[in-house]
PDB file of C-alpha atoms and ligand atoms in Angstrom:
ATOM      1  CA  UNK A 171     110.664  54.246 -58.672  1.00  0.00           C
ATOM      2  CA  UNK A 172     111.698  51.445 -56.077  1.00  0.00           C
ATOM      3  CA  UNK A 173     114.389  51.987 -53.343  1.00  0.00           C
ATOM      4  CA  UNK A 174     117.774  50.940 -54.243  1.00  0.00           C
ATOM      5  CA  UNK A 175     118.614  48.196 -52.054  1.00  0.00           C
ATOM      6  CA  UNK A 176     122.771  47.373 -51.622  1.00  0.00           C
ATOM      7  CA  UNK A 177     125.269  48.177 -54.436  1.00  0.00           C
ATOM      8  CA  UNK A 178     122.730  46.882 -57.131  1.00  0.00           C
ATOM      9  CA  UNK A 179     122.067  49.096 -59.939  1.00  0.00           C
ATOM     10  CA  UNK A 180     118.302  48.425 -61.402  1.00  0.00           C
ATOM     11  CA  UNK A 181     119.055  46.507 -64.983  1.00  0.00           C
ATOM     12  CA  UNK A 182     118.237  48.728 -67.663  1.00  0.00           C
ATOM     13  CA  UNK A 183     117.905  48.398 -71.272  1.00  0.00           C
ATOM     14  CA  UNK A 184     118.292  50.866 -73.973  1.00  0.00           C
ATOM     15  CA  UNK A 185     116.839  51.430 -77.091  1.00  0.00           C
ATOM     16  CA  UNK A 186     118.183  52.925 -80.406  1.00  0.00           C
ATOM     17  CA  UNK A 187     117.088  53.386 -83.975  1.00  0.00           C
ATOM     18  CA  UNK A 188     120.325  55.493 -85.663  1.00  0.00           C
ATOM     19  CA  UNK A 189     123.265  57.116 -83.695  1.00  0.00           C
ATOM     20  CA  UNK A 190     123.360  56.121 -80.539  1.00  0.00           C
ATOM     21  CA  UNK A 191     124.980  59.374 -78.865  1.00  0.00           C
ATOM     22  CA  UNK A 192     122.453  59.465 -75.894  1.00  0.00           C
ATOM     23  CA  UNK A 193     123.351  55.843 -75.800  1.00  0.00           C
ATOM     24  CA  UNK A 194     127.347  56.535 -75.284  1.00  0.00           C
ATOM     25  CA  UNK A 195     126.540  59.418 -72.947  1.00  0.00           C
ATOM     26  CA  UNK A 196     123.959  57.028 -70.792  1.00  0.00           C
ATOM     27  CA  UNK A 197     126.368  54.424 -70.664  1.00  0.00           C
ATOM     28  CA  UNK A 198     129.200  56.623 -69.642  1.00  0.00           C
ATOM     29  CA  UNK A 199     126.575  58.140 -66.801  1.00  0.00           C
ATOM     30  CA  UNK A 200     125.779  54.310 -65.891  1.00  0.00           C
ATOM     31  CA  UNK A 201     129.612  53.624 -64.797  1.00  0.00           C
ATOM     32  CA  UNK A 202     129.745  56.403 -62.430  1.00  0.00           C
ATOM     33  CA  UNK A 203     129.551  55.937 -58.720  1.00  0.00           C
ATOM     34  CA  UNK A 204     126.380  57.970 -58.281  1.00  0.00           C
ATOM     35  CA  UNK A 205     124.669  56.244 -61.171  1.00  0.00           C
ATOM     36  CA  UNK A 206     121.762  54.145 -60.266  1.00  0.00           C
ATOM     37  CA  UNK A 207     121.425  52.236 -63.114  1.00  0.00           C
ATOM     38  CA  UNK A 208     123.468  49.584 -64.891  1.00  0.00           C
ATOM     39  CA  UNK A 209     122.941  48.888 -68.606  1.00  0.00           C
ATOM     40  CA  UNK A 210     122.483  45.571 -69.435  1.00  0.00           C
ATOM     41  CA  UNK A 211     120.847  45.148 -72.751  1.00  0.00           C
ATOM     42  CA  UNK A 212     120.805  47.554 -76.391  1.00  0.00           C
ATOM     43  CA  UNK A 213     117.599  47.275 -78.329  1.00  0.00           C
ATOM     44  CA  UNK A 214     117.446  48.441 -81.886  1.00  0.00           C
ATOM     45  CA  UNK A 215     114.827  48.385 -84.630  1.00  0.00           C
ATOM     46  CA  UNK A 216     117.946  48.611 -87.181  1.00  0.00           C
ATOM     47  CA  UNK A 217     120.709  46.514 -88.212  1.00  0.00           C
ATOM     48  CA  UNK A 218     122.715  49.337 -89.469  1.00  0.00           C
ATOM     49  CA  UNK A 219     122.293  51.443 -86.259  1.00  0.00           C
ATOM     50  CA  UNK A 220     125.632  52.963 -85.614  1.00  0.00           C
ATOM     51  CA  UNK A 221     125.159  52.772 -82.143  1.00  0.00           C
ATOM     52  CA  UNK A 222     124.667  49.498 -82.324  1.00  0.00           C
ATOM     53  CA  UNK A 223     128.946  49.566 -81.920  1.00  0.00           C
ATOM     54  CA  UNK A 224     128.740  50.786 -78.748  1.00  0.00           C
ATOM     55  CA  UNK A 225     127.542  47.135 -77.606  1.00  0.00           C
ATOM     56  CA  UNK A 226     130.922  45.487 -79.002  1.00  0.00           C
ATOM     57  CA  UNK A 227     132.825  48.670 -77.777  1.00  0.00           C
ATOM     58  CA  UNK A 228     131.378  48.483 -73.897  1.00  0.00           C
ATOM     59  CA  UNK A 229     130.835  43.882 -73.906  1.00  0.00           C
ATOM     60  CA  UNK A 230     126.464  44.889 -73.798  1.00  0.00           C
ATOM     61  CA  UNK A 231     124.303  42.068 -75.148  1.00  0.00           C
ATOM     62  CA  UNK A 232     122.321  43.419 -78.328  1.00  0.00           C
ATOM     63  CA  UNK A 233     119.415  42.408 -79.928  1.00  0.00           C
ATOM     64  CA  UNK A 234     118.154  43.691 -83.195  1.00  0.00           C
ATOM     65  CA  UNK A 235     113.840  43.054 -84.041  1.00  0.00           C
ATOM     66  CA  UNK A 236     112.919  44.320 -86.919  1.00  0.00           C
ATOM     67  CA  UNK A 237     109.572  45.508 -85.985  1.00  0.00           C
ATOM     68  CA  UNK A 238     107.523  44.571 -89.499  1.00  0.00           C
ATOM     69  CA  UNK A 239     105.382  42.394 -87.319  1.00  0.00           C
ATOM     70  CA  UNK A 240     104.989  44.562 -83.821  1.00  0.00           C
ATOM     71  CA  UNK A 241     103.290  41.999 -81.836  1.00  0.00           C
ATOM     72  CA  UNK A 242     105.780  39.186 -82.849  1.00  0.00           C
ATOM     73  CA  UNK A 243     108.888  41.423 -81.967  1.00  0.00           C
ATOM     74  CA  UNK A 244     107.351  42.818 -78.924  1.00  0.00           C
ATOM     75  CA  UNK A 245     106.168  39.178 -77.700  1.00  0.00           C
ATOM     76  CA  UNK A 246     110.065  38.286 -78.457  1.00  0.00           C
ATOM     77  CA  UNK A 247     111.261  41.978 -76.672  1.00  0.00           C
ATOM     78  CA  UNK A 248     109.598  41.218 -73.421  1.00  0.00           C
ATOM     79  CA  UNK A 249     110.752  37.013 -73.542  1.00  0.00           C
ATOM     80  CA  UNK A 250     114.545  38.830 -73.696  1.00  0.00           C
ATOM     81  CA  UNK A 251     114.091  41.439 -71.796  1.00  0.00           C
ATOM     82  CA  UNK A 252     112.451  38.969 -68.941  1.00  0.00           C
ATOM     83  CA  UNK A 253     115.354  36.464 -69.469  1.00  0.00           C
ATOM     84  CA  UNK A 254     118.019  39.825 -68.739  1.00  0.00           C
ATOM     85  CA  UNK A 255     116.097  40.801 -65.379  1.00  0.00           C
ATOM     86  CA  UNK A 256     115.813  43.723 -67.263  1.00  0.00           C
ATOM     87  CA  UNK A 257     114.025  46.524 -64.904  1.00  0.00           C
ATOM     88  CA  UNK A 258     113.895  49.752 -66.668  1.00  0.00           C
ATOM     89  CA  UNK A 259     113.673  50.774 -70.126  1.00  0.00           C
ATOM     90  CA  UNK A 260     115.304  54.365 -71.838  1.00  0.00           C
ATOM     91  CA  UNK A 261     114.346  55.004 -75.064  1.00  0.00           C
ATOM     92  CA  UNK A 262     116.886  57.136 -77.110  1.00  0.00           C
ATOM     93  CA  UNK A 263     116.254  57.867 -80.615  1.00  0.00           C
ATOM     94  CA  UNK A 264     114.232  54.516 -80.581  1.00  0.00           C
ATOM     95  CA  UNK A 265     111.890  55.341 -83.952  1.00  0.00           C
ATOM     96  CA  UNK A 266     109.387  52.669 -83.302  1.00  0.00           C
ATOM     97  CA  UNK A 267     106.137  53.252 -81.013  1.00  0.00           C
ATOM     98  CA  UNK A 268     105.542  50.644 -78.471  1.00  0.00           C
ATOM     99  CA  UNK A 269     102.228  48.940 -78.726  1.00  0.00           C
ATOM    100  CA  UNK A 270      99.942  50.142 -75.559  1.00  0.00           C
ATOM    101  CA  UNK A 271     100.151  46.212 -74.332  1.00  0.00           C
ATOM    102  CA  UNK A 272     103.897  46.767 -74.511  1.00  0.00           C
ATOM    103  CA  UNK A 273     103.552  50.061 -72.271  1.00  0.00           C
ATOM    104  CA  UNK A 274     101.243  48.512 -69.881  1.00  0.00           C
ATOM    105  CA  UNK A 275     103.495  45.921 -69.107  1.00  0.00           C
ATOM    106  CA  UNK A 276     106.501  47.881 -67.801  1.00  0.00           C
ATOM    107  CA  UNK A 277     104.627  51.016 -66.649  1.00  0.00           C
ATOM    108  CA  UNK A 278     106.504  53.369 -65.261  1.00  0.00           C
ATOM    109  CA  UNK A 279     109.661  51.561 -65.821  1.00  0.00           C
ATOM    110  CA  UNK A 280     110.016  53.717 -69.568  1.00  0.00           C
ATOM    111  CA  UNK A 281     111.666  56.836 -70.373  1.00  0.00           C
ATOM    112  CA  UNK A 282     112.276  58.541 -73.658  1.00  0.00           C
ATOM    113  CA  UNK A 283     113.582  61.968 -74.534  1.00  0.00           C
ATOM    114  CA  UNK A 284     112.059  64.071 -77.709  1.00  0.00           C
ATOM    115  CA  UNK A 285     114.325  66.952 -78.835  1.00  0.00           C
ATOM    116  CA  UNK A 286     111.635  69.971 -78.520  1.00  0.00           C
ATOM    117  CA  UNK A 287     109.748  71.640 -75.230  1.00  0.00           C
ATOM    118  CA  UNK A 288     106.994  69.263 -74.979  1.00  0.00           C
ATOM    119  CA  UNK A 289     103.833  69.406 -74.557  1.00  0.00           C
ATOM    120  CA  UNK A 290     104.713  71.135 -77.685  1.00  0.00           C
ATOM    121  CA  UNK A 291     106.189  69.737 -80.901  1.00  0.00           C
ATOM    122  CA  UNK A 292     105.498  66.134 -80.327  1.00  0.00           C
ATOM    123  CA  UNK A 293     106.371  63.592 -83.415  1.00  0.00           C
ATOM    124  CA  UNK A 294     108.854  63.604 -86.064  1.00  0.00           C
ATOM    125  CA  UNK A 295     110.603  66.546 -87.538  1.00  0.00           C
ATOM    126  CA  UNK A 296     110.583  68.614 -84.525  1.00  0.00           C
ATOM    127  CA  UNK A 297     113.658  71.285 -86.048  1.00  0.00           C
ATOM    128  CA  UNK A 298     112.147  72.318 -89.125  1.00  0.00           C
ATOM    129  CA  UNK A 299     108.731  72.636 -87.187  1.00  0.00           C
ATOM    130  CA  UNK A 300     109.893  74.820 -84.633  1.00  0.00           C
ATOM    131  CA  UNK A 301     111.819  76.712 -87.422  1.00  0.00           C
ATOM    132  CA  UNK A 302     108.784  77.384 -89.310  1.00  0.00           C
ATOM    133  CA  UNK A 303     107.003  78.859 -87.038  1.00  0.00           C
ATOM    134  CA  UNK A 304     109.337  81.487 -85.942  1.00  0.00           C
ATOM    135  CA  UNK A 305     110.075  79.532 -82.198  1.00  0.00           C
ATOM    136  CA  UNK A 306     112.345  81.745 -80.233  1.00  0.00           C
ATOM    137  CA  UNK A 307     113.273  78.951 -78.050  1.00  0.00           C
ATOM    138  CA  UNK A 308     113.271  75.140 -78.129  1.00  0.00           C
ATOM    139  CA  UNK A 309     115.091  72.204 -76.308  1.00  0.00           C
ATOM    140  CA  UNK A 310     114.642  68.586 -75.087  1.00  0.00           C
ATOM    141  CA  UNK A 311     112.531  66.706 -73.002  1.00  0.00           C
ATOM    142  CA  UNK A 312     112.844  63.656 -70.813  1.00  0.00           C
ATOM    143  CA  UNK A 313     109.311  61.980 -69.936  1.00  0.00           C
ATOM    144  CA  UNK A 314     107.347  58.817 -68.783  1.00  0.00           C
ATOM    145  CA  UNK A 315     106.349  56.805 -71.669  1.00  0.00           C
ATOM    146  CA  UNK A 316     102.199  56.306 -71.470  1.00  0.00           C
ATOM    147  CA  UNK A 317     100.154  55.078 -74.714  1.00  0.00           C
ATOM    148  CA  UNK A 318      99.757  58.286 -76.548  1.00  0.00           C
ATOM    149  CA  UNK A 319     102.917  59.310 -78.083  1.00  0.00           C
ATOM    150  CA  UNK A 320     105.063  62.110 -76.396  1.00  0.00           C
ATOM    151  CA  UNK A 321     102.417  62.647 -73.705  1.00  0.00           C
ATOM    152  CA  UNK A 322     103.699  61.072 -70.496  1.00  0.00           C
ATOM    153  CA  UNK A 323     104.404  63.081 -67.033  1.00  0.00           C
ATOM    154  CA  UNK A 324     107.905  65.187 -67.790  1.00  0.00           C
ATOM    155  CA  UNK A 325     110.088  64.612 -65.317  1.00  0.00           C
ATOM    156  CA  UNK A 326     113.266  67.295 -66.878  1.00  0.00           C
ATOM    157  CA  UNK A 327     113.652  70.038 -69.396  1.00  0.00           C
ATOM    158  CA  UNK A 328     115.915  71.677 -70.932  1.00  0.00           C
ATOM    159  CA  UNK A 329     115.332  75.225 -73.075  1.00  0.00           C
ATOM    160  CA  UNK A 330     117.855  76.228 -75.448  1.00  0.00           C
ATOM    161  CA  UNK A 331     117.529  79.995 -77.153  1.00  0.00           C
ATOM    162  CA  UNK A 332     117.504  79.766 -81.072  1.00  0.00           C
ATOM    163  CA  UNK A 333     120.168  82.425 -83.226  1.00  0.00           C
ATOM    164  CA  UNK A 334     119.176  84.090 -85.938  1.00  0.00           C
ATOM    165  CA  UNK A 335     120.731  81.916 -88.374  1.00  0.00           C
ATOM    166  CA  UNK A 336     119.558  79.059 -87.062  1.00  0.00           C
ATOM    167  CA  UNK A 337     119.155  75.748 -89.226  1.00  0.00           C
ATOM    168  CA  UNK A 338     117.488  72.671 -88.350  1.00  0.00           C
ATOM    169  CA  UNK A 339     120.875  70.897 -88.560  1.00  0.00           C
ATOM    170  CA  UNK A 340     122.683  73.354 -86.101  1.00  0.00           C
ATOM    171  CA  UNK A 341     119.414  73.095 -83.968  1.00  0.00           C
ATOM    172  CA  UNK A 342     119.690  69.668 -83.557  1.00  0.00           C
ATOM    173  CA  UNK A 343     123.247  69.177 -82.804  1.00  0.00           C
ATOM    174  CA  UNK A 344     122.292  72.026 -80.254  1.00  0.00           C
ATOM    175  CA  UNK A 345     119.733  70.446 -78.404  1.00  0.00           C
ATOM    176  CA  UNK A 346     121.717  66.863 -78.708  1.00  0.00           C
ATOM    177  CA  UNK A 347     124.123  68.780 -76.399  1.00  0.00           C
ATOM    178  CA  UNK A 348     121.730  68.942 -74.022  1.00  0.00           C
ATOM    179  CA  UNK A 349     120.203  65.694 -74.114  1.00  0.00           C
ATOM    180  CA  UNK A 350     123.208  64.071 -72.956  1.00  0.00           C
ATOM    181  CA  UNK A 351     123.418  66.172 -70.042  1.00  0.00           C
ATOM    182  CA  UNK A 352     119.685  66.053 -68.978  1.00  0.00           C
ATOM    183  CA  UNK A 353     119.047  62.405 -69.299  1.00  0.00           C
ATOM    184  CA  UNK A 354     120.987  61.130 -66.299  1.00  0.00           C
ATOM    185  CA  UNK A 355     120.198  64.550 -64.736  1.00  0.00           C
ATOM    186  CA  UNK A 356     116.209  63.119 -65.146  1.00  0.00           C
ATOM    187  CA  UNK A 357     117.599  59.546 -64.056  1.00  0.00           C
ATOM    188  CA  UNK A 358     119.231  60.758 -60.877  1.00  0.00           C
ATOM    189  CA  UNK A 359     115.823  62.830 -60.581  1.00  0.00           C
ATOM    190  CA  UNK A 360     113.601  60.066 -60.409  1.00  0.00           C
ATOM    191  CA  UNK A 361     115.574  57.781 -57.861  1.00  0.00           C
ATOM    192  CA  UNK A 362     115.307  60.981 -55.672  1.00  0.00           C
ATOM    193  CA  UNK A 363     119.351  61.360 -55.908  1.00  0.00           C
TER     194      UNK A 363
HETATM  195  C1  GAR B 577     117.828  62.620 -80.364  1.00  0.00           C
HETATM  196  O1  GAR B 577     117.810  63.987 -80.682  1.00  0.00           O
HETATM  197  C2  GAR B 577     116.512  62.220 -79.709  1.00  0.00           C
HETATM  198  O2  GAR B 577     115.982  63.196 -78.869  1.00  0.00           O
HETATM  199  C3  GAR B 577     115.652  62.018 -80.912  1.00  0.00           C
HETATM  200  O3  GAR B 577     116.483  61.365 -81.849  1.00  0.00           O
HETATM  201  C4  GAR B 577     117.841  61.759 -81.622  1.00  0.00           C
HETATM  202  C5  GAR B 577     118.674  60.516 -81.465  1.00  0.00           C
HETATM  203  O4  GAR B 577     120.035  60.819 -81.420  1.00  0.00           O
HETATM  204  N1  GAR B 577     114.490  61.255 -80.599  1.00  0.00           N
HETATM  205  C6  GAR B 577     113.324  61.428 -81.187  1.00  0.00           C
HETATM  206  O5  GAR B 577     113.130  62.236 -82.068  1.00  0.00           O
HETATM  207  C7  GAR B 577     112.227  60.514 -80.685  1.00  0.00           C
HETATM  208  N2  GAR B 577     110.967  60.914 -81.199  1.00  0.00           N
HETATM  209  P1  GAR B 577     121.097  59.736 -80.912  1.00  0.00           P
HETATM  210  O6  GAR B 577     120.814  58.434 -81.690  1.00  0.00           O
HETATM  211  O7  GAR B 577     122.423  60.318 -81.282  1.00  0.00           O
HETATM  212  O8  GAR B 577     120.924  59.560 -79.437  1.00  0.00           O
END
């Protein structure tokens, strides 16, 4: 990642599909001192993202693309995101998978975190998975986004041990936890701070 140069952060936009919570916690990490990044733009897939509040709540432009036709909202993503000066993108519950042109043209610039100990457990429904197959531990991962899905270089981890009466609900709300801790922790990480 390039040197910081003065006071300036490095323009970041984040993207959403539901909640938003490693949204709040990012931009709460973003107004500290030590933070390297600012964040300038929310992306989201979904009108009726509650995190989309946290752009009224903190003055953050928003945009919302619908997605139905990738390479239209994509060609529109990067026009906005080129307007912003946008440098760096952290995905965060963002549902959608970027098109491999998309990928290519910020690469390495693009974060994500999945909730499970990848390599394993990439996709959707990572909980009950994990559940069902009798997992004594699990936990979250920060990574580089490449083109195949949940497969970039990890940059932070996080393990978490499962109880005995675990559910994928408690699971998750575990792990979430977690996330909002290791995110900037993997931010921080890769500015070499
Ligand atoms: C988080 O657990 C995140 O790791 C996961 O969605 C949740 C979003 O929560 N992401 C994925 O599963 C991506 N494949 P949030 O909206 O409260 O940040």
């Amino acid at each position: 990642m390039a040197l910081l140069t003065g006071c300036n952060k490095v323009r970041t936009a984040v993207f959403i599909s539901g909640t938003g919570s490693n949204l709040k916690s990012l931009i709460k990490f973003s107004k500290s001192k030590k933070s390297p990044i600012s964040i300038n733009f929310i992306i989201s897939n979904n009108s009726e993202a509650k995190g989309l509040n946290y752009a009224k709540i903190f003055k953050i432009k928003k945009k919302v693309l619908n997605f139905t036709n990738k390479k239209l909202s994509e060609n529109n993503l990067i026009l906005i995101l080129k307007k912003n000066k946008i440098e760096m993108i952290l995905l965060a519950g963002f549902m959608k998978i970027l098109s491999k042109n998309f990928i290519k043209k910020f690469k390495g610039k693009i974060l994500n975190i999945h909730p499970s100990l990848l390599p394993k457990y990439k996709g959707l429904n990572t909980h009950s998975r994990v559940l069902n197959n009798s997992e004594k531990y699990s936990g979250c991962t920060v990574h580089f986004v490449n083109s195949k899905l949940d497969s970039g270089k990890i940059i932070l981890q996080k393990k978490v041990k499962i109880s005995k009466d675990e559910t994928a609900g408690s699971l998750a709300r575990k792990i979430l936890i977690q996330e909002h801790k290791l995110y900037p922790k993997a931010i921080l990480k890769i500015f070499n701070l």
